[in-house]
Amino acid sequence: MLEVPEEERRKRDQFRSLMLELGFGPLYHSVYISPWDTLEDVLECVRALGLEGNCTYVQGEIRHGVILPEKARNVWRPGEGRGIVSREARLV
């Protein structure tokens, strides 16, 4: 989850781009999800951009509202050059 003030839009946009490269997909506005353990990679991006107070990393399980293949395609959008593309075939 991410909350970065408008004044730091550039950092926010950089962070979002990095999350997509790591294979995250936007589930909701400012909520990105990934089926892999990416904590160290995310923390590296957070530190590099100076966003330590703006991000929350949550690891858990979906308890309601499963992500079916159609929803997964909407979240990760295969074919857009994101890191998930090669992994999505195994996921869906």
PDB file of N, CA and C in Angstrom:
ATOM      1  N   MET A   1       0.853  -1.161   0.000  1.00  0.00           N
ATOM      2  CA  MET A   1       0.000   0.000   0.000  1.00  0.00           C
ATOM      3  C   MET A   1       0.897   1.221   0.000  1.00  0.00           C
ATOM      4  N   LEU A   2       0.448   2.223  -0.679  1.00  0.00           N
ATOM      5  CA  LEU A   2       1.306   3.376  -0.914  1.00  0.00           C
ATOM      6  C   LEU A   2       0.523   4.670  -0.761  1.00  0.00           C
ATOM      7  N   GLU A   3       1.107   5.619  -0.046  1.00  0.00           N
ATOM      8  CA  GLU A   3       0.531   6.958   0.047  1.00  0.00           C
ATOM      9  C   GLU A   3       1.677   7.957   0.003  1.00  0.00           C
ATOM     10  N   VAL A   4       1.772   8.656  -1.112  1.00  0.00           N
ATOM     11  CA  VAL A   4       2.842   9.631  -1.314  1.00  0.00           C
ATOM     12  C   VAL A   4       2.186  10.954  -1.692  1.00  0.00           C
ATOM     13  N   PRO A   5       2.553  12.049  -1.014  1.00  0.00           N
ATOM     14  CA  PRO A   5       1.943  13.348  -1.308  1.00  0.00           C
ATOM     15  C   PRO A   5       2.152  13.773  -2.760  1.00  0.00           C
ATOM     16  N   GLU A   6       1.246  14.590  -3.238  1.00  0.00           N
ATOM     17  CA  GLU A   6       1.307  15.085  -4.615  1.00  0.00           C
ATOM     18  C   GLU A   6       2.632  15.784  -4.906  1.00  0.00           C
ATOM     19  N   GLU A   7       3.195  16.449  -3.895  1.00  0.00           N
ATOM     20  CA  GLU A   7       4.466  17.148  -4.093  1.00  0.00           C
ATOM     21  C   GLU A   7       5.594  16.191  -4.481  1.00  0.00           C
ATOM     22  N   GLU A   8       5.426  14.918  -4.159  1.00  0.00           N
ATOM     23  CA  GLU A   8       6.444  13.917  -4.474  1.00  0.00           C
ATOM     24  C   GLU A   8       5.954  12.961  -5.563  1.00  0.00           C
ATOM     25  N   ARG A   9       5.189  13.490  -6.471  1.00  0.00           N
ATOM     26  CA  ARG A   9       4.599  12.683  -7.545  1.00  0.00           C
ATOM     27  C   ARG A   9       5.651  11.878  -8.302  1.00  0.00           C
ATOM     28  N   ARG A  10       6.792  12.483  -8.568  1.00  0.00           N
ATOM     29  CA  ARG A  10       7.836  11.791  -9.335  1.00  0.00           C
ATOM     30  C   ARG A  10       8.287  10.516  -8.619  1.00  0.00           C
ATOM     31  N   LYS A  11       8.507  10.610  -7.310  1.00  0.00           N
ATOM     32  CA  LYS A  11       8.890   9.415  -6.533  1.00  0.00           C
ATOM     33  C   LYS A  11       7.782   8.374  -6.576  1.00  0.00           C
ATOM     34  N   ARG A  12       6.543   8.827  -6.449  1.00  0.00           N
ATOM     35  CA  ARG A  12       5.403   7.907  -6.482  1.00  0.00           C
ATOM     36  C   ARG A  12       5.351   7.173  -7.814  1.00  0.00           C
ATOM     37  N   ASP A  13       5.513   7.919  -8.906  1.00  0.00           N
ATOM     38  CA  ASP A  13       5.481   7.297 -10.223  1.00  0.00           C
ATOM     39  C   ASP A  13       6.650   6.324 -10.413  1.00  0.00           C
ATOM     40  N   GLN A  14       7.822   6.688  -9.911  1.00  0.00           N
ATOM     41  CA  GLN A  14       8.983   5.792  -9.996  1.00  0.00           C
ATOM     42  C   GLN A  14       8.720   4.513  -9.206  1.00  0.00           C
ATOM     43  N   PHE A  15       8.155   4.668  -8.012  1.00  0.00           N
ATOM     44  CA  PHE A  15       7.870   3.502  -7.177  1.00  0.00           C
ATOM     45  C   PHE A  15       6.864   2.581  -7.866  1.00  0.00           C
ATOM     46  N   ARG A  16       5.816   3.145  -8.406  1.00  0.00           N
ATOM     47  CA  ARG A  16       4.818   2.328  -9.105  1.00  0.00           C
ATOM     48  C   ARG A  16       5.446   1.575 -10.274  1.00  0.00           C
ATOM     49  N   SER A  17       6.296   2.239 -11.019  1.00  0.00           N
ATOM     50  CA  SER A  17       6.974   1.577 -12.143  1.00  0.00           C
ATOM     51  C   SER A  17       7.844   0.427 -11.662  1.00  0.00           C
ATOM     52  N   LEU A  18       8.554   0.652 -10.565  1.00  0.00           N
ATOM     53  CA  LEU A  18       9.401  -0.406 -10.008  1.00  0.00           C
ATOM     54  C   LEU A  18       8.559  -1.584  -9.529  1.00  0.00           C
ATOM     55  N   MET A  19       7.408  -1.320  -8.928  1.00  0.00           N
ATOM     56  CA  MET A  19       6.544  -2.404  -8.460  1.00  0.00           C
ATOM     57  C   MET A  19       6.053  -3.242  -9.646  1.00  0.00           C
ATOM     58  N   LEU A  20       5.715  -2.591 -10.738  1.00  0.00           N
ATOM     59  CA  LEU A  20       5.286  -3.327 -11.927  1.00  0.00           C
ATOM     60  C   LEU A  20       6.423  -4.188 -12.462  1.00  0.00           C
ATOM     61  N   GLU A  21       7.646  -3.646 -12.448  1.00  0.00           N
ATOM     62  CA  GLU A  21       8.810  -4.419 -12.908  1.00  0.00           C
ATOM     63  C   GLU A  21       9.065  -5.627 -12.009  1.00  0.00           C
ATOM     64  N   LEU A  22       8.746  -5.513 -10.721  1.00  0.00           N
ATOM     65  CA  LEU A  22       8.931  -6.626  -9.790  1.00  0.00           C
ATOM     66  C   LEU A  22       7.823  -7.667  -9.900  1.00  0.00           C
ATOM     67  N   GLY A  23       6.815  -7.388 -10.732  1.00  0.00           N
ATOM     68  CA  GLY A  23       5.738  -8.355 -10.918  1.00  0.00           C
ATOM     69  C   GLY A  23       4.489  -8.058 -10.126  1.00  0.00           C
ATOM     70  N   PHE A  24       4.410  -6.892  -9.502  1.00  0.00           N
ATOM     71  CA  PHE A  24       3.192  -6.507  -8.805  1.00  0.00           C
ATOM     72  C   PHE A  24       2.151  -6.059  -9.806  1.00  0.00           C
ATOM     73  N   GLY A  25       0.898  -6.132  -9.405  1.00  0.00           N
ATOM     74  CA  GLY A  25      -0.195  -5.606 -10.198  1.00  0.00           C
ATOM     75  C   GLY A  25      -1.102  -4.796  -9.298  1.00  0.00           C
ATOM     76  N   PRO A  26      -1.750  -3.774  -9.841  1.00  0.00           N
ATOM     77  CA  PRO A  26      -2.641  -2.940  -9.024  1.00  0.00           C
ATOM     78  C   PRO A  26      -3.990  -3.620  -8.793  1.00  0.00           C
ATOM     79  N   LEU A  27      -4.265  -3.968  -7.542  1.00  0.00           N
ATOM     80  CA  LEU A  27      -5.554  -4.559  -7.205  1.00  0.00           C
ATOM     81  C   LEU A  27      -6.593  -3.457  -7.046  1.00  0.00           C
ATOM     82  N   TYR A  28      -6.226  -2.416  -6.325  1.00  0.00           N
ATOM     83  CA  TYR A  28      -7.035  -1.217  -6.133  1.00  0.00           C
ATOM     84  C   TYR A  28      -6.096  -0.016  -6.224  1.00  0.00           C
ATOM     85  N   HIS A  29      -6.650   1.179  -6.201  1.00  0.00           N
ATOM     86  CA  HIS A  29      -5.828   2.389  -6.246  1.00  0.00           C
ATOM     87  C   HIS A  29      -4.823   2.363  -5.091  1.00  0.00           C
ATOM     88  N   SER A  30      -3.557   2.413  -5.414  1.00  0.00           N
ATOM     89  CA  SER A  30      -2.455   2.428  -4.442  1.00  0.00           C
ATOM     90  C   SER A  30      -2.300   1.135  -3.645  1.00  0.00           C
ATOM     91  N   VAL A  31      -2.935   0.056  -4.100  1.00  0.00           N
ATOM     92  CA  VAL A  31      -2.752  -1.259  -3.479  1.00  0.00           C
ATOM     93  C   VAL A  31      -2.257  -2.201  -4.566  1.00  0.00           C
ATOM     94  N   TYR A  32      -1.008  -2.617  -4.441  1.00  0.00           N
ATOM     95  CA  TYR A  32      -0.387  -3.507  -5.416  1.00  0.00           C
ATOM     96  C   TYR A  32      -0.188  -4.877  -4.784  1.00  0.00           C
ATOM     97  N   ILE A  33      -0.405  -5.925  -5.577  1.00  0.00           N
ATOM     98  CA  ILE A  33      -0.273  -7.282  -5.056  1.00  0.00           C
ATOM     99  C   ILE A  33       0.683  -8.095  -5.915  1.00  0.00           C
ATOM    100  N   SER A  34       1.258  -9.110  -5.269  1.00  0.00           N
ATOM    101  CA  SER A  34       2.141 -10.043  -5.956  1.00  0.00           C
ATOM    102  C   SER A  34       2.008 -11.401  -5.272  1.00  0.00           C
ATOM    103  N   PRO A  35       2.036 -12.478  -6.028  1.00  0.00           N
ATOM    104  CA  PRO A  35       1.952 -13.798  -5.406  1.00  0.00           C
ATOM    105  C   PRO A  35       3.298 -14.303  -4.876  1.00  0.00           C
ATOM    106  N   TRP A  36       4.355 -13.483  -4.943  1.00  0.00           N
ATOM    107  CA  TRP A  36       5.676 -13.910  -4.508  1.00  0.00           C
ATOM    108  C   TRP A  36       6.172 -13.098  -3.321  1.00  0.00           C
ATOM    109  N   ASP A  37       7.113 -13.648  -2.592  1.00  0.00           N
ATOM    110  CA  ASP A  37       7.739 -12.952  -1.468  1.00  0.00           C
ATOM    111  C   ASP A  37       8.770 -11.981  -2.033  1.00  0.00           C
ATOM    112  N   THR A  38       8.445 -10.715  -2.008  1.00  0.00           N
ATOM    113  CA  THR A  38       9.294  -9.694  -2.620  1.00  0.00           C
ATOM    114  C   THR A  38       9.749  -8.646  -1.612  1.00  0.00           C
ATOM    115  N   LEU A  39       9.658  -8.956  -0.327  1.00  0.00           N
ATOM    116  CA  LEU A  39       9.924  -7.970   0.715  1.00  0.00           C
ATOM    117  C   LEU A  39      11.263  -7.268   0.535  1.00  0.00           C
ATOM    118  N   GLU A  40      12.336  -8.008   0.365  1.00  0.00           N
ATOM    119  CA  GLU A  40      13.656  -7.382   0.260  1.00  0.00           C
ATOM    120  C   GLU A  40      13.768  -6.468  -0.958  1.00  0.00           C
ATOM    121  N   ASP A  41      13.205  -6.884  -2.088  1.00  0.00           N
ATOM    122  CA  ASP A  41      13.231  -6.050  -3.287  1.00  0.00           C
ATOM    123  C   ASP A  41      12.435  -4.762  -3.085  1.00  0.00           C
ATOM    124  N   VAL A  42      11.266  -4.889  -2.456  1.00  0.00           N
ATOM    125  CA  VAL A  42      10.431  -3.710  -2.211  1.00  0.00           C
ATOM    126  C   VAL A  42      11.134  -2.761  -1.249  1.00  0.00           C
ATOM    127  N   LEU A  43      11.703  -3.290  -0.178  1.00  0.00           N
ATOM    128  CA  LEU A  43      12.394  -2.435   0.786  1.00  0.00           C
ATOM    129  C   LEU A  43      13.582  -1.723   0.145  1.00  0.00           C
ATOM    130  N   GLU A  44      14.253  -2.380  -0.760  1.00  0.00           N
ATOM    131  CA  GLU A  44      15.365  -1.745  -1.484  1.00  0.00           C
ATOM    132  C   GLU A  44      14.856  -0.548  -2.298  1.00  0.00           C
ATOM    133  N   CYS A  45      13.724  -0.722  -2.973  1.00  0.00           N
ATOM    134  CA  CYS A  45      13.131   0.375  -3.747  1.00  0.00           C
ATOM    135  C   CYS A  45      12.682   1.507  -2.830  1.00  0.00           C
ATOM    136  N   VAL A  46      12.062   1.169  -1.720  1.00  0.00           N
ATOM    137  CA  VAL A  46      11.591   2.174  -0.765  1.00  0.00           C
ATOM    138  C   VAL A  46      12.762   3.001  -0.248  1.00  0.00           C
ATOM    139  N   ARG A  47      13.839   2.335   0.136  1.00  0.00           N
ATOM    140  CA  ARG A  47      15.020   3.049   0.645  1.00  0.00           C
ATOM    141  C   ARG A  47      15.649   3.918  -0.442  1.00  0.00           C
ATOM    142  N   ALA A  48      15.765   3.378  -1.642  1.00  0.00           N
ATOM    143  CA  ALA A  48      16.402   4.115  -2.734  1.00  0.00           C
ATOM    144  C   ALA A  48      15.644   5.402  -3.073  1.00  0.00           C
ATOM    145  N   LEU A  49      14.318   5.371  -2.929  1.00  0.00           N
ATOM    146  CA  LEU A  49      13.501   6.540  -3.256  1.00  0.00           C
ATOM    147  C   LEU A  49      13.206   7.421  -2.039  1.00  0.00           C
ATOM    148  N   GLY A  50      13.653   6.993  -0.852  1.00  0.00           N
ATOM    149  CA  GLY A  50      13.396   7.773   0.354  1.00  0.00           C
ATOM    150  C   GLY A  50      11.935   7.793   0.752  1.00  0.00           C
ATOM    151  N   LEU A  51      11.250   6.655   0.597  1.00  0.00           N
ATOM    152  CA  LEU A  51       9.817   6.568   0.894  1.00  0.00           C
ATOM    153  C   LEU A  51       9.520   5.736   2.143  1.00  0.00           C
ATOM    154  N   GLU A  52      10.451   5.664   3.063  1.00  0.00           N
ATOM    155  CA  GLU A  52      10.285   4.809   4.235  1.00  0.00           C
ATOM    156  C   GLU A  52       8.982   5.048   5.001  1.00  0.00           C
ATOM    157  N   GLY A  53       8.512   6.263   5.093  1.00  0.00           N
ATOM    158  CA  GLY A  53       7.291   6.544   5.844  1.00  0.00           C
ATOM    159  C   GLY A  53       6.022   6.511   5.023  1.00  0.00           C
ATOM    160  N   ASN A  54       6.126   6.121   3.772  1.00  0.00           N
ATOM    161  CA  ASN A  54       4.973   6.193   2.874  1.00  0.00           C
ATOM    162  C   ASN A  54       4.442   4.848   2.396  1.00  0.00           C
ATOM    163  N   CYS A  55       5.091   3.758   2.748  1.00  0.00           N
ATOM    164  CA  CYS A  55       4.707   2.452   2.231  1.00  0.00           C
ATOM    165  C   CYS A  55       4.453   1.473   3.366  1.00  0.00           C
ATOM    166  N   THR A  56       3.499   0.599   3.133  1.00  0.00           N
ATOM    167  CA  THR A  56       3.226  -0.502   4.054  1.00  0.00           C
ATOM    168  C   THR A  56       3.264  -1.786   3.251  1.00  0.00           C
ATOM    169  N   TYR A  57       4.051  -2.748   3.714  1.00  0.00           N
ATOM    170  CA  TYR A  57       4.153  -4.048   3.046  1.00  0.00           C
ATOM    171  C   TYR A  57       3.372  -5.045   3.893  1.00  0.00           C
ATOM    172  N   VAL A  58       2.365  -5.649   3.307  1.00  0.00           N
ATOM    173  CA  VAL A  58       1.517  -6.601   4.017  1.00  0.00           C
ATOM    174  C   VAL A  58       1.614  -7.943   3.311  1.00  0.00           C
ATOM    175  N   GLN A  59       1.800  -8.985   4.089  1.00  0.00           N
ATOM    176  CA  GLN A  59       1.809 -10.337   3.522  1.00  0.00           C
ATOM    177  C   GLN A  59       0.651 -11.090   4.144  1.00  0.00           C
ATOM    178  N   GLY A  60      -0.117 -11.760   3.319  1.00  0.00           N
ATOM    179  CA  GLY A  60      -1.272 -12.459   3.863  1.00  0.00           C
ATOM    180  C   GLY A  60      -1.886 -13.393   2.849  1.00  0.00           C
ATOM    181  N   GLU A  61      -3.125 -13.698   3.104  1.00  0.00           N
ATOM    182  CA  GLU A  61      -3.856 -14.590   2.225  1.00  0.00           C
ATOM    183  C   GLU A  61      -5.213 -13.979   1.910  1.00  0.00           C
ATOM    184  N   ILE A  62      -5.735 -14.330   0.773  1.00  0.00           N
ATOM    185  CA  ILE A  62      -7.062 -13.864   0.394  1.00  0.00           C
ATOM    186  C   ILE A  62      -8.070 -14.741   1.123  1.00  0.00           C
ATOM    187  N   ARG A  63      -8.913 -14.113   1.892  1.00  0.00           N
ATOM    188  CA  ARG A  63      -9.901 -14.851   2.678  1.00  0.00           C
ATOM    189  C   ARG A  63     -11.287 -14.794   2.047  1.00  0.00           C
ATOM    190  N   HIS A  64     -11.515 -13.811   1.195  1.00  0.00           N
ATOM    191  CA  HIS A  64     -12.800 -13.647   0.525  1.00  0.00           C
ATOM    192  C   HIS A  64     -12.557 -12.900  -0.782  1.00  0.00           C
ATOM    193  N   GLY A  65     -13.251 -13.264  -1.819  1.00  0.00           N
ATOM    194  CA  GLY A  65     -13.102 -12.582  -3.102  1.00  0.00           C
ATOM    195  C   GLY A  65     -11.889 -13.082  -3.865  1.00  0.00           C
ATOM    196  N   VAL A  66     -11.856 -14.365  -4.159  1.00  0.00           N
ATOM    197  CA  VAL A  66     -10.708 -14.966  -4.830  1.00  0.00           C
ATOM    198  C   VAL A  66     -10.380 -14.269  -6.146  1.00  0.00           C
ATOM    199  N   ILE A  67      -9.138 -14.368  -6.535  1.00  0.00           N
ATOM    200  CA  ILE A  67      -8.707 -13.797  -7.806  1.00  0.00           C
ATOM    201  C   ILE A  67      -8.736 -14.910  -8.850  1.00  0.00           C
ATOM    202  N   LEU A  68      -9.779 -14.876  -9.657  1.00  0.00           N
ATOM    203  CA  LEU A  68      -9.936 -15.856 -10.727  1.00  0.00           C
ATOM    204  C   LEU A  68      -9.050 -15.459 -11.903  1.00  0.00           C
ATOM    205  N   PRO A  69      -8.815 -16.368 -12.844  1.00  0.00           N
ATOM    206  CA  PRO A  69      -7.936 -16.049 -13.984  1.00  0.00           C
ATOM    207  C   PRO A  69      -8.271 -14.741 -14.694  1.00  0.00           C
ATOM    208  N   GLU A  70      -9.569 -14.444 -14.882  1.00  0.00           N
ATOM    209  CA  GLU A  70      -9.940 -13.199 -15.564  1.00  0.00           C
ATOM    210  C   GLU A  70      -9.475 -11.983 -14.751  1.00  0.00           C
ATOM    211  N   LYS A  71      -9.667 -12.029 -13.441  1.00  0.00           N
ATOM    212  CA  LYS A  71      -9.225 -10.927 -12.581  1.00  0.00           C
ATOM    213  C   LYS A  71      -7.700 -10.830 -12.603  1.00  0.00           C
ATOM    214  N   ALA A  72      -7.017 -11.960 -12.605  1.00  0.00           N
ATOM    215  CA  ALA A  72      -5.550 -11.957 -12.653  1.00  0.00           C
ATOM    216  C   ALA A  72      -5.064 -11.278 -13.924  1.00  0.00           C
ATOM    217  N   ARG A  73      -5.713 -11.540 -15.042  1.00  0.00           N
ATOM    218  CA  ARG A  73      -5.328 -10.885 -16.296  1.00  0.00           C
ATOM    219  C   ARG A  73      -5.552  -9.381 -16.220  1.00  0.00           C
ATOM    220  N   ASN A  74      -6.597  -8.940 -15.531  1.00  0.00           N
ATOM    221  CA  ASN A  74      -6.852  -7.505 -15.373  1.00  0.00           C
ATOM    222  C   ASN A  74      -5.832  -6.855 -14.442  1.00  0.00           C
ATOM    223  N   VAL A  75      -5.405  -7.576 -13.422  1.00  0.00           N
ATOM    224  CA  VAL A  75      -4.440  -7.032 -12.464  1.00  0.00           C
ATOM    225  C   VAL A  75      -3.054  -6.970 -13.090  1.00  0.00           C
ATOM    226  N   TRP A  76      -2.613  -8.076 -13.710  1.00  0.00           N
ATOM    227  CA  TRP A  76      -1.226  -8.148 -14.184  1.00  0.00           C
ATOM    228  C   TRP A  76      -1.051  -7.826 -15.664  1.00  0.00           C
ATOM    229  N   ARG A  77      -2.102  -7.816 -16.442  1.00  0.00           N
ATOM    230  CA  ARG A  77      -2.078  -7.426 -17.853  1.00  0.00           C
ATOM    231  C   ARG A  77      -0.899  -7.996 -18.627  1.00  0.00           C
ATOM    232  N   PRO A  78      -0.946  -9.274 -18.930  1.00  0.00           N
ATOM    233  CA  PRO A  78       0.149  -9.878 -19.684  1.00  0.00           C
ATOM    234  C   PRO A  78       0.354  -9.177 -21.025  1.00  0.00           C
ATOM    235  N   GLY A  79       1.582  -9.144 -21.454  1.00  0.00           N
ATOM    236  CA  GLY A  79       1.891  -8.529 -22.728  1.00  0.00           C
ATOM    237  C   GLY A  79       2.301  -7.070 -22.630  1.00  0.00           C
ATOM    238  N   GLU A  80       2.270  -6.508 -21.419  1.00  0.00           N
ATOM    239  CA  GLU A  80       2.668  -5.109 -21.251  1.00  0.00           C
ATOM    240  C   GLU A  80       4.103  -4.992 -20.757  1.00  0.00           C
ATOM    241  N   GLY A  81       4.848  -6.075 -20.826  1.00  0.00           N
ATOM    242  CA  GLY A  81       6.254  -6.021 -20.457  1.00  0.00           C
ATOM    243  C   GLY A  81       6.515  -6.018 -18.962  1.00  0.00           C
ATOM    244  N   ARG A  82       5.554  -6.420 -18.180  1.00  0.00           N
ATOM    245  CA  ARG A  82       5.747  -6.454 -16.740  1.00  0.00           C
ATOM    246  C   ARG A  82       6.442  -7.750 -16.342  1.00  0.00           C
ATOM    247  N   GLY A  83       7.079  -7.750 -15.182  1.00  0.00           N
ATOM    248  CA  GLY A  83       7.812  -8.912 -14.706  1.00  0.00           C
ATOM    249  C   GLY A  83       6.957 -10.146 -14.523  1.00  0.00           C
ATOM    250  N   ILE A  84       5.671  -9.982 -14.385  1.00  0.00           N
ATOM    251  CA  ILE A  84       4.773 -11.101 -14.136  1.00  0.00           C
ATOM    252  C   ILE A  84       4.503 -11.932 -15.380  1.00  0.00           C
ATOM    253  N   VAL A  85       4.752 -11.400 -16.541  1.00  0.00           N
ATOM    254  CA  VAL A  85       4.315 -12.053 -17.775  1.00  0.00           C
ATOM    255  C   VAL A  85       4.789 -13.489 -17.852  1.00  0.00           C
ATOM    256  N   SER A  86       6.045 -13.752 -17.602  1.00  0.00           N
ATOM    257  CA  SER A  86       6.545 -15.116 -17.713  1.00  0.00           C
ATOM    258  C   SER A  86       6.010 -16.005 -16.598  1.00  0.00           C
ATOM    259  N   ARG A  87       5.671 -15.425 -15.466  1.00  0.00           N
ATOM    260  CA  ARG A  87       5.165 -16.192 -14.334  1.00  0.00           C
ATOM    261  C   ARG A  87       3.664 -16.415 -14.446  1.00  0.00           C
ATOM    262  N   GLU A  88       2.969 -15.531 -15.163  1.00  0.00           N
ATOM    263  CA  GLU A  88       1.523 -15.613 -15.211  1.00  0.00           C
ATOM    264  C   GLU A  88       1.042 -16.931 -15.807  1.00  0.00           C
ATOM    265  N   ALA A  89       1.770 -17.472 -16.758  1.00  0.00           N
ATOM    266  CA  ALA A  89       1.372 -18.733 -17.369  1.00  0.00           C
ATOM    267  C   ALA A  89       1.249 -19.839 -16.318  1.00  0.00           C
ATOM    268  N   ARG A  90       2.125 -19.808 -15.325  1.00  0.00           N
ATOM    269  CA  ARG A  90       2.050 -20.799 -14.252  1.00  0.00           C
ATOM    270  C   ARG A  90       0.932 -20.472 -13.285  1.00  0.00           C
ATOM    271  N   LEU A  91       0.604 -19.178 -13.128  1.00  0.00           N
ATOM    272  CA  LEU A  91      -0.405 -18.740 -12.179  1.00  0.00           C
ATOM    273  C   LEU A  91      -1.810 -19.032 -12.676  1.00  0.00           C
ATOM    274  N   VAL A  92      -2.041 -18.778 -13.952  1.00  0.00           N
ATOM    275  CA  VAL A  92      -3.393 -18.880 -14.491  1.00  0.00           C
ATOM    276  C   VAL A  92      -3.615 -20.159 -15.182  1.00  0.00           C
TER     277      VAL A  92
END
